[in-house]
Amino acid sequence: MFATKLDAALAARAQGFNVFPAVENTKIARIKNWQHLATSDERQIREWWGQWPNDNVAGLTTDKLVLDIDIRNDGHVSFKEFTEMAQLVGDEFTKTAVHKTQGGGRHIIFQLPEHTHIKGGAHKFGRGVDLKSWNGYILLPGSTIDGKQYDRHNDAPIALAPQWLIEKGKSHRQKTDAAGKRIVEEDDQARQLAEQWLKNHAPMAYEGDVDDTTYKVAARLYDYGCSEQTVLELVSDWDETHCFPQNNPDRLPVVVESAGRNREKAIGANHPSAPGFEPVEIDESKAPEMASAIPSLSKPVEGMALQRFAAAADLALASQAEPLVKGILDRGAMSILYGESNTGKTFVAVDIGFHVAAARPWAKRKVRGGAVVYVAAEGGAGVYKRLAALREHYPDAGDVPLFVIKFPVDLLHGKEHAVALVKLCREAAELAGQGLELIVIDTLSRAMSGGDENSSTDMGVMVKGFDVIREATGAHLMVIHHSGKDRAKGARGHSLLRAATDTEIEIERGNLAVTKQRDMDGDFSHAFRLLTVPIGLDADGAVVSSCVVKLLTPSEAEQEPAPVTAAESRVLKAVRACCREDRAAVFGWEEVSDSCRKIDPTRVVGRSTLVGHLSTLSDKGYLIKQQENQYVMK
């Protein structure tokens, strides 16, 4: 049907699918975070299938409603009964695109209306008729498994899903008995107990133990008396927020069914109306089937293999990381942006985030555009003022996909905030209609919520949390942090942080420089200046302003303010301290005098001396004099 898999991918794009590669001869996604990286961008499609020319073509079904008819489970019989019942009540199927699967089944494909989402599920429309939709995917025509091909059954375009079918897809599955010994029927109390357990006690599952943990979660839900269909529905919700990486959609029903069949307790043993806790013997003949549901250490691990020296060296260029900001930040990696207080760290981070969201070059370097989430974990409303200043400074940019979460996240104690953050990041990607490329956490110390930065235990938990967030979202994670006492050792805190970091960027007064770069030369340094930008008037009619970053050319950098004396440096330090919360605040000699006394109560600086220093600092370009005894930082 298609000469190449690339042709098949381009045809799927033309049919209306966002696509991504699946490993050759399988249904397994080639890339991580496929839910957000699936695309209709022709350049990206050509790049993927140029790298993996024999990979199958997978199509995201988040914006689709797909009826997956499996004839091996009598899906054709169930679908005939389903359509006949629909016709009896006056519901009709709109003619739409239909694909043939390699197993002889059918994919009946509808387009969902905008902002409509449906959770998929096994046997949603009867035995053997599954629903593929939110965060799901199907293989598309041109894909092959064991020499059998996916193909088009007709040439009809993808039609809009009829409302009755959408409502049917949103409804709960019919509650029926699961296989195995059952001592209570499912009721509302069974479901409530299961949902409460998931809310309060559901475990996280990480790479290497996802299958095993999924099995245990499903088994616990059966303990309350839930049916197989309900367990699958609840486990699917849990999988979305607690598994890193998520289960393959085709794998979940297998594990859930196995958990209902291979048990130590009767189904419903933990239900209040159960007649005691009856032990149920496991049928020994089922042991091999249970082993297939939970990976054994004696089995080979998929993807783990030996590579000879020459073959591995040949992959050097093909295996290069994709740049987010070329030569500085890689996609999906981790960076630390650090410096002393009041050196402009957050302004630089917001500036980088804005340029990624706007898909604009930064420091004359190519940027991979995408959605950005800025987590303002500390400080007041300063982040809003910085964004307003960027909007004033770049009026042509429009509403770029940069999102803010202003909340004191705690990533050290428990998983609640991390899970909520991942969900909001995925929501940001969905709202933006493109992949999430950057998450900024401002700052590490606030996200540790009282933890010890020098503790290997606390920092180890934070690093693991950062890895989980990157794995779950596919985004680059930038963490804003503070300098250590020894600048040569980079950001402060335990060495585990630096070991886990791909890029370190140090912010000094008016300069930023890469101090660590994994797999890159790290030779990057750039002078910058903070420009004051008025953003409006406050309730009293006074000008409100903030700052934006201006990266300086070499000639501009040479024209930067002249050096300061030791006395002027102490005054400038006091100025920065009194403007810590708002660098655009207006101040006079009185505020600076108070700040000087707080820094060093033994040193008294008179009014005339301070007025002279402020005037000199203004002449040298460090301050802007608005009027008599009214200054702002430059």
Short mmCIF file of N, CA and C in Angstrom, two decimals, residues 476-595:
data_model
loop_
_atom_site.label_atom_id
_atom_site.label_comp_id
_atom_site.label_asym_id
_atom_site.label_seq_id
_atom_site.Cartn_x
_atom_site.Cartn_y
_atom_site.Cartn_z
N HIS A 476 12.66 19.68 29.67
CA HIS A 476 13.89 20.09 30.33
C HIS A 476 13.49 20.72 31.66
N LEU A 477 14.23 20.39 32.72
CA LEU A 477 13.94 20.94 34.05
C LEU A 477 15.07 21.89 34.45
N MET A 478 14.72 23.16 34.64
CA MET A 478 15.69 24.16 35.11
C MET A 478 15.35 24.53 36.54
N VAL A 479 16.33 24.41 37.43
CA VAL A 479 16.13 24.71 38.85
C VAL A 479 16.97 25.93 39.22
N ILE A 480 16.33 26.94 39.83
CA ILE A 480 17.04 28.13 40.28
C ILE A 480 17.56 27.89 41.69
N HIS A 481 18.84 28.19 41.88
CA HIS A 481 19.48 27.86 43.16
C HIS A 481 20.45 28.98 43.54
N HIS A 482 21.12 28.81 44.66
CA HIS A 482 22.03 29.82 45.18
C HIS A 482 23.48 29.34 45.14
N SER A 483 24.41 30.28 45.12
CA SER A 483 25.84 29.95 45.10
C SER A 483 26.27 29.34 46.42
N GLY A 484 27.30 28.49 46.34
CA GLY A 484 27.93 27.97 47.54
C GLY A 484 29.03 28.90 48.00
N LYS A 485 29.64 28.58 49.14
CA LYS A 485 30.73 29.41 49.65
C LYS A 485 31.93 29.36 48.72
N ASP A 486 32.18 28.18 48.16
CA ASP A 486 33.29 28.02 47.23
C ASP A 486 32.73 28.04 45.81
N ARG A 487 32.95 29.14 45.10
CA ARG A 487 32.38 29.28 43.75
C ARG A 487 32.89 28.20 42.81
N ALA A 488 34.07 27.70 43.04
CA ALA A 488 34.63 26.68 42.15
C ALA A 488 33.83 25.38 42.19
N LYS A 489 33.08 25.19 43.28
CA LYS A 489 32.28 23.98 43.43
C LYS A 489 30.86 24.15 42.92
N GLY A 490 30.57 25.32 42.33
CA GLY A 490 29.25 25.54 41.75
C GLY A 490 28.19 25.87 42.77
N ALA A 491 26.94 25.44 42.48
CA ALA A 491 25.81 25.73 43.36
C ALA A 491 26.00 25.04 44.70
N ARG A 492 25.40 25.62 45.74
CA ARG A 492 25.57 25.08 47.08
C ARG A 492 24.78 23.78 47.23
N GLY A 493 25.10 23.05 48.29
CA GLY A 493 24.37 21.81 48.58
C GLY A 493 25.21 20.58 48.29
N HIS A 494 24.63 19.41 48.56
CA HIS A 494 25.33 18.14 48.42
C HIS A 494 25.74 17.90 46.98
N SER A 495 26.86 17.19 46.81
CA SER A 495 27.42 16.94 45.47
C SER A 495 26.51 16.10 44.59
N LEU A 496 25.52 15.41 45.18
CA LEU A 496 24.57 14.65 44.37
C LEU A 496 23.86 15.54 43.35
N LEU A 497 23.62 16.80 43.73
CA LEU A 497 22.92 17.71 42.83
C LEU A 497 23.76 17.98 41.59
N ARG A 498 25.04 18.31 41.81
CA ARG A 498 25.89 18.61 40.66
C ARG A 498 26.09 17.38 39.79
N ALA A 499 26.19 16.21 40.41
CA ALA A 499 26.38 14.99 39.63
C ALA A 499 25.19 14.71 38.73
N ALA A 500 24.00 15.11 39.17
CA ALA A 500 22.79 14.84 38.39
C ALA A 500 22.51 15.92 37.35
N THR A 501 23.25 17.02 37.40
CA THR A 501 22.97 18.17 36.55
C THR A 501 23.71 18.07 35.23
N ASP A 502 23.01 18.36 34.14
CA ASP A 502 23.64 18.36 32.82
C ASP A 502 24.31 19.69 32.51
N THR A 503 23.69 20.78 32.94
CA THR A 503 24.23 22.12 32.66
C THR A 503 24.11 23.00 33.90
N GLU A 504 25.21 23.66 34.26
CA GLU A 504 25.19 24.66 35.32
C GLU A 504 25.45 26.03 34.70
N ILE A 505 24.63 27.00 35.06
CA ILE A 505 24.83 28.37 34.59
C ILE A 505 24.95 29.27 35.81
N GLU A 506 26.09 29.95 35.93
CA GLU A 506 26.31 30.85 37.06
C GLU A 506 25.94 32.27 36.64
N ILE A 507 25.18 32.94 37.49
CA ILE A 507 24.81 34.33 37.27
C ILE A 507 25.61 35.20 38.24
N GLU A 508 26.46 36.04 37.68
CA GLU A 508 27.16 37.02 38.49
C GLU A 508 26.58 38.38 38.17
N ARG A 509 27.13 39.41 38.79
CA ARG A 509 26.67 40.76 38.53
C ARG A 509 26.90 41.11 37.07
N GLY A 510 25.84 41.08 36.28
CA GLY A 510 25.94 41.50 34.88
C GLY A 510 26.54 40.48 33.95
N ASN A 511 26.68 39.23 34.37
CA ASN A 511 27.26 38.22 33.48
C ASN A 511 26.70 36.85 33.81
N LEU A 512 26.52 36.04 32.77
CA LEU A 512 26.11 34.65 32.97
C LEU A 512 27.10 33.78 32.23
N ALA A 513 27.44 32.64 32.82
CA ALA A 513 28.44 31.76 32.22
C ALA A 513 28.13 30.31 32.55
N VAL A 514 28.35 29.42 31.58
CA VAL A 514 28.18 27.99 31.80
C VAL A 514 29.41 27.48 32.54
N THR A 515 29.19 26.88 33.72
CA THR A 515 30.30 26.38 34.54
C THR A 515 30.41 24.86 34.51
N LYS A 516 29.39 24.20 33.96
CA LYS A 516 29.45 22.75 33.77
C LYS A 516 28.57 22.40 32.59
N GLN A 517 29.05 21.53 31.73
CA GLN A 517 28.27 21.13 30.57
C GLN A 517 28.59 19.68 30.24
N ARG A 518 27.58 18.82 30.34
CA ARG A 518 27.78 17.41 30.02
C ARG A 518 27.68 17.22 28.50
N ASP A 519 28.68 16.61 27.91
CA ASP A 519 28.69 16.28 26.48
C ASP A 519 28.70 17.51 25.57
N MET A 520 29.00 18.70 26.10
CA MET A 520 29.18 19.88 25.27
C MET A 520 30.41 20.63 25.76
N ASP A 521 30.92 21.59 24.96
CA ASP A 521 32.18 22.23 25.33
C ASP A 521 32.03 23.17 26.53
N GLY A 522 30.83 23.68 26.79
CA GLY A 522 30.61 24.52 27.96
C GLY A 522 31.23 25.89 27.87
N ASP A 523 31.73 26.26 26.72
CA ASP A 523 32.40 27.55 26.56
C ASP A 523 31.39 28.61 26.18
N PHE A 524 30.62 29.08 27.18
CA PHE A 524 29.61 30.09 26.92
C PHE A 524 29.61 31.10 28.05
N SER A 525 29.74 32.35 27.68
CA SER A 525 29.69 33.44 28.66
C SER A 525 29.08 34.65 27.98
N HIS A 526 28.23 35.36 28.69
CA HIS A 526 27.54 36.48 28.05
C HIS A 526 27.23 37.56 29.08
N ALA A 527 27.59 38.80 28.74
CA ALA A 527 27.22 39.92 29.60
C ALA A 527 25.76 40.28 29.37
N PHE A 528 25.11 40.77 30.42
CA PHE A 528 23.72 41.19 30.28
C PHE A 528 23.46 42.39 31.18
N ARG A 529 22.36 43.03 30.92
CA ARG A 529 21.93 44.17 31.71
C ARG A 529 20.44 44.02 31.96
N LEU A 530 19.98 44.47 33.11
CA LEU A 530 18.55 44.48 33.40
C LEU A 530 17.99 45.85 33.03
N LEU A 531 17.06 45.87 32.09
CA LEU A 531 16.43 47.12 31.66
C LEU A 531 15.14 47.33 32.43
N THR A 532 14.95 48.51 32.97
CA THR A 532 13.71 48.84 33.68
C THR A 532 12.61 49.14 32.65
N VAL A 533 11.46 48.47 32.83
CA VAL A 533 10.34 48.64 31.90
C VAL A 533 9.10 49.03 32.70
N PRO A 534 8.53 50.23 32.49
CA PRO A 534 7.27 50.60 33.15
C PRO A 534 6.13 49.70 32.66
N ILE A 535 5.30 49.25 33.58
CA ILE A 535 4.20 48.36 33.20
C ILE A 535 2.82 48.93 33.54
N GLY A 536 2.78 50.11 34.17
CA GLY A 536 1.49 50.71 34.49
C GLY A 536 1.59 51.58 35.73
N LEU A 537 0.41 51.94 36.26
CA LEU A 537 0.33 52.78 37.45
C LEU A 537 -0.36 52.03 38.57
N ASP A 538 0.06 52.32 39.80
CA ASP A 538 -0.62 51.69 40.94
C ASP A 538 -1.82 52.53 41.34
N ALA A 539 -2.47 52.16 42.45
CA ALA A 539 -3.70 52.84 42.88
C ALA A 539 -3.47 54.31 43.21
N ASP A 540 -2.22 54.66 43.56
CA ASP A 540 -1.91 56.05 43.89
C ASP A 540 -1.39 56.83 42.70
N GLY A 541 -1.37 56.20 41.54
CA GLY A 541 -0.89 56.88 40.34
C GLY A 541 0.61 56.84 40.15
N ALA A 542 1.34 56.12 41.01
CA ALA A 542 2.79 55.99 40.86
C ALA A 542 3.11 54.94 39.81
N VAL A 543 4.23 55.15 39.14
CA VAL A 543 4.64 54.22 38.08
C VAL A 543 5.09 52.89 38.69
N VAL A 544 4.56 51.80 38.14
CA VAL A 544 4.98 50.45 38.52
C VAL A 544 5.87 49.92 37.40
N SER A 545 6.99 49.35 37.76
CA SER A 545 7.91 48.86 36.72
C SER A 545 8.54 47.55 37.15
N SER A 546 9.14 46.88 36.19
CA SER A 546 9.93 45.68 36.45
C SER A 546 11.09 45.70 35.47
N CYS A 547 11.76 44.58 35.30
CA CYS A 547 12.95 44.55 34.45
C CYS A 547 12.88 43.41 33.45
N VAL A 548 13.59 43.57 32.35
CA VAL A 548 13.80 42.50 31.38
C VAL A 548 15.30 42.40 31.14
N VAL A 549 15.71 41.23 30.65
CA VAL A 549 17.12 40.97 30.39
C VAL A 549 17.49 41.47 28.99
N LYS A 550 18.58 42.21 28.89
CA LYS A 550 19.15 42.58 27.61
C LYS A 550 20.54 41.96 27.52
N LEU A 551 20.73 41.02 26.59
CA LEU A 551 22.03 40.42 26.38
C LEU A 551 22.88 41.39 25.58
N LEU A 552 24.08 41.66 26.05
CA LEU A 552 24.91 42.71 25.47
C LEU A 552 25.87 42.17 24.42
N THR A 553 26.10 42.95 23.40
CA THR A 553 27.15 42.64 22.44
C THR A 553 28.49 42.97 23.09
N PRO A 554 29.61 42.46 22.55
CA PRO A 554 30.92 42.78 23.14
C PRO A 554 31.18 44.28 23.26
N SER A 555 30.78 45.06 22.24
CA SER A 555 31.00 46.50 22.30
C SER A 555 30.13 47.15 23.37
N GLU A 556 28.90 46.65 23.52
CA GLU A 556 28.02 47.18 24.56
C GLU A 556 28.55 46.83 25.95
N ALA A 557 29.12 45.63 26.07
CA ALA A 557 29.64 45.20 27.37
C ALA A 557 30.80 46.09 27.81
N GLU A 558 31.60 46.55 26.83
CA GLU A 558 32.73 47.43 27.17
C GLU A 558 32.27 48.77 27.70
N GLN A 559 31.04 49.16 27.36
CA GLN A 559 30.54 50.45 27.78
C GLN A 559 29.73 50.37 29.08
N GLU A 560 29.79 49.23 29.75
CA GLU A 560 29.06 49.05 31.00
C GLU A 560 29.62 49.97 32.09
N PRO A 561 28.89 50.18 33.17
CA PRO A 561 29.29 51.13 34.22
C PRO A 561 30.71 50.92 34.72
N ALA A 562 31.30 52.01 35.15
CA ALA A 562 32.68 51.99 35.65
C ALA A 562 32.75 51.26 36.98
N PRO A 563 33.93 50.75 37.35
CA PRO A 563 34.10 50.06 38.64
C PRO A 563 33.74 50.98 39.80
N VAL A 564 33.41 50.38 40.92
CA VAL A 564 33.03 51.15 42.11
C VAL A 564 34.09 50.99 43.18
N THR A 565 34.14 51.97 44.08
CA THR A 565 35.06 51.89 45.21
C THR A 565 34.48 50.95 46.27
N ALA A 566 35.29 50.62 47.26
CA ALA A 566 34.83 49.73 48.33
C ALA A 566 33.63 50.32 49.06
N ALA A 567 33.69 51.65 49.33
CA ALA A 567 32.58 52.30 50.03
C ALA A 567 31.31 52.29 49.17
N GLU A 568 31.49 52.57 47.87
CA GLU A 568 30.33 52.54 46.95
C GLU A 568 29.77 51.13 46.83
N SER A 569 30.66 50.14 46.88
CA SER A 569 30.21 48.75 46.80
C SER A 569 29.34 48.38 48.00
N ARG A 570 29.73 48.90 49.21
CA ARG A 570 28.92 48.62 50.40
C ARG A 570 27.54 49.27 50.29
N VAL A 571 27.49 50.47 49.73
CA VAL A 571 26.20 51.15 49.54
C VAL A 571 25.36 50.40 48.51
N LEU A 572 26.01 49.96 47.46
CA LEU A 572 25.28 49.22 46.43
C LEU A 572 24.73 47.91 47.00
N LYS A 573 25.49 47.27 47.86
CA LYS A 573 25.00 46.06 48.53
C LYS A 573 23.77 46.37 49.37
N ALA A 574 23.79 47.49 50.07
CA ALA A 574 22.63 47.89 50.89
C ALA A 574 21.43 48.20 50.00
N VAL A 575 21.69 48.81 48.84
CA VAL A 575 20.60 49.09 47.90
C VAL A 575 19.95 47.79 47.45
N ARG A 576 20.78 46.81 47.09
CA ARG A 576 20.24 45.52 46.64
C ARG A 576 19.46 44.83 47.75
N ALA A 577 19.93 44.95 48.97
CA ALA A 577 19.24 44.32 50.10
C ALA A 577 17.87 44.96 50.33
N CYS A 578 17.78 46.28 50.21
CA CYS A 578 16.48 46.92 50.48
C CYS A 578 15.53 46.75 49.30
N CYS A 579 16.07 46.35 48.13
CA CYS A 579 15.21 46.11 46.96
C CYS A 579 15.10 44.62 46.66
N ARG A 580 15.38 43.79 47.65
CA ARG A 580 15.40 42.33 47.44
C ARG A 580 14.09 41.81 46.85
N GLU A 581 12.96 42.28 47.36
CA GLU A 581 11.67 41.78 46.90
C GLU A 581 11.24 42.39 45.57
N ASP A 582 11.73 43.60 45.28
CA ASP A 582 11.29 44.27 44.06
C ASP A 582 12.41 45.16 43.54
N ARG A 583 13.13 44.69 42.54
CA ARG A 583 14.27 45.44 42.00
C ARG A 583 13.84 46.74 41.34
N ALA A 584 12.55 46.88 41.06
CA ALA A 584 12.07 48.11 40.42
C ALA A 584 11.51 49.11 41.44
N ALA A 585 11.69 48.83 42.74
CA ALA A 585 11.15 49.71 43.78
C ALA A 585 11.91 51.05 43.80
N VAL A 586 11.18 52.11 44.15
CA VAL A 586 11.78 53.43 44.29
C VAL A 586 12.30 53.59 45.72
N PHE A 587 13.51 54.17 45.88
CA PHE A 587 14.10 54.32 47.21
C PHE A 587 14.88 55.64 47.27
N GLY A 588 15.14 56.05 48.48
CA GLY A 588 15.96 57.24 48.73
C GLY A 588 17.02 56.93 49.76
N TRP A 589 17.75 57.97 50.27
CA TRP A 589 18.84 57.72 51.19
C TRP A 589 18.35 57.12 52.52
N GLU A 590 17.06 57.43 52.90
CA GLU A 590 16.55 56.91 54.17
C GLU A 590 16.48 55.38 54.15
N GLU A 591 15.92 54.83 53.05
CA GLU A 591 15.80 53.36 52.94
C GLU A 591 17.18 52.70 52.90
N VAL A 592 18.12 53.34 52.20
CA VAL A 592 19.46 52.77 52.11
C VAL A 592 20.16 52.84 53.47
N SER A 593 19.91 53.91 54.22
CA SER A 593 20.50 54.04 55.55
C SER A 593 20.01 52.92 56.47
N ASP A 594 18.70 52.66 56.44
CA ASP A 594 18.15 51.56 57.26
C ASP A 594 18.79 50.23 56.86
N SER A 595 18.95 50.01 55.56
CA SER A 595 19.53 48.77 55.06
C SER A 595 20.99 48.64 55.51
#
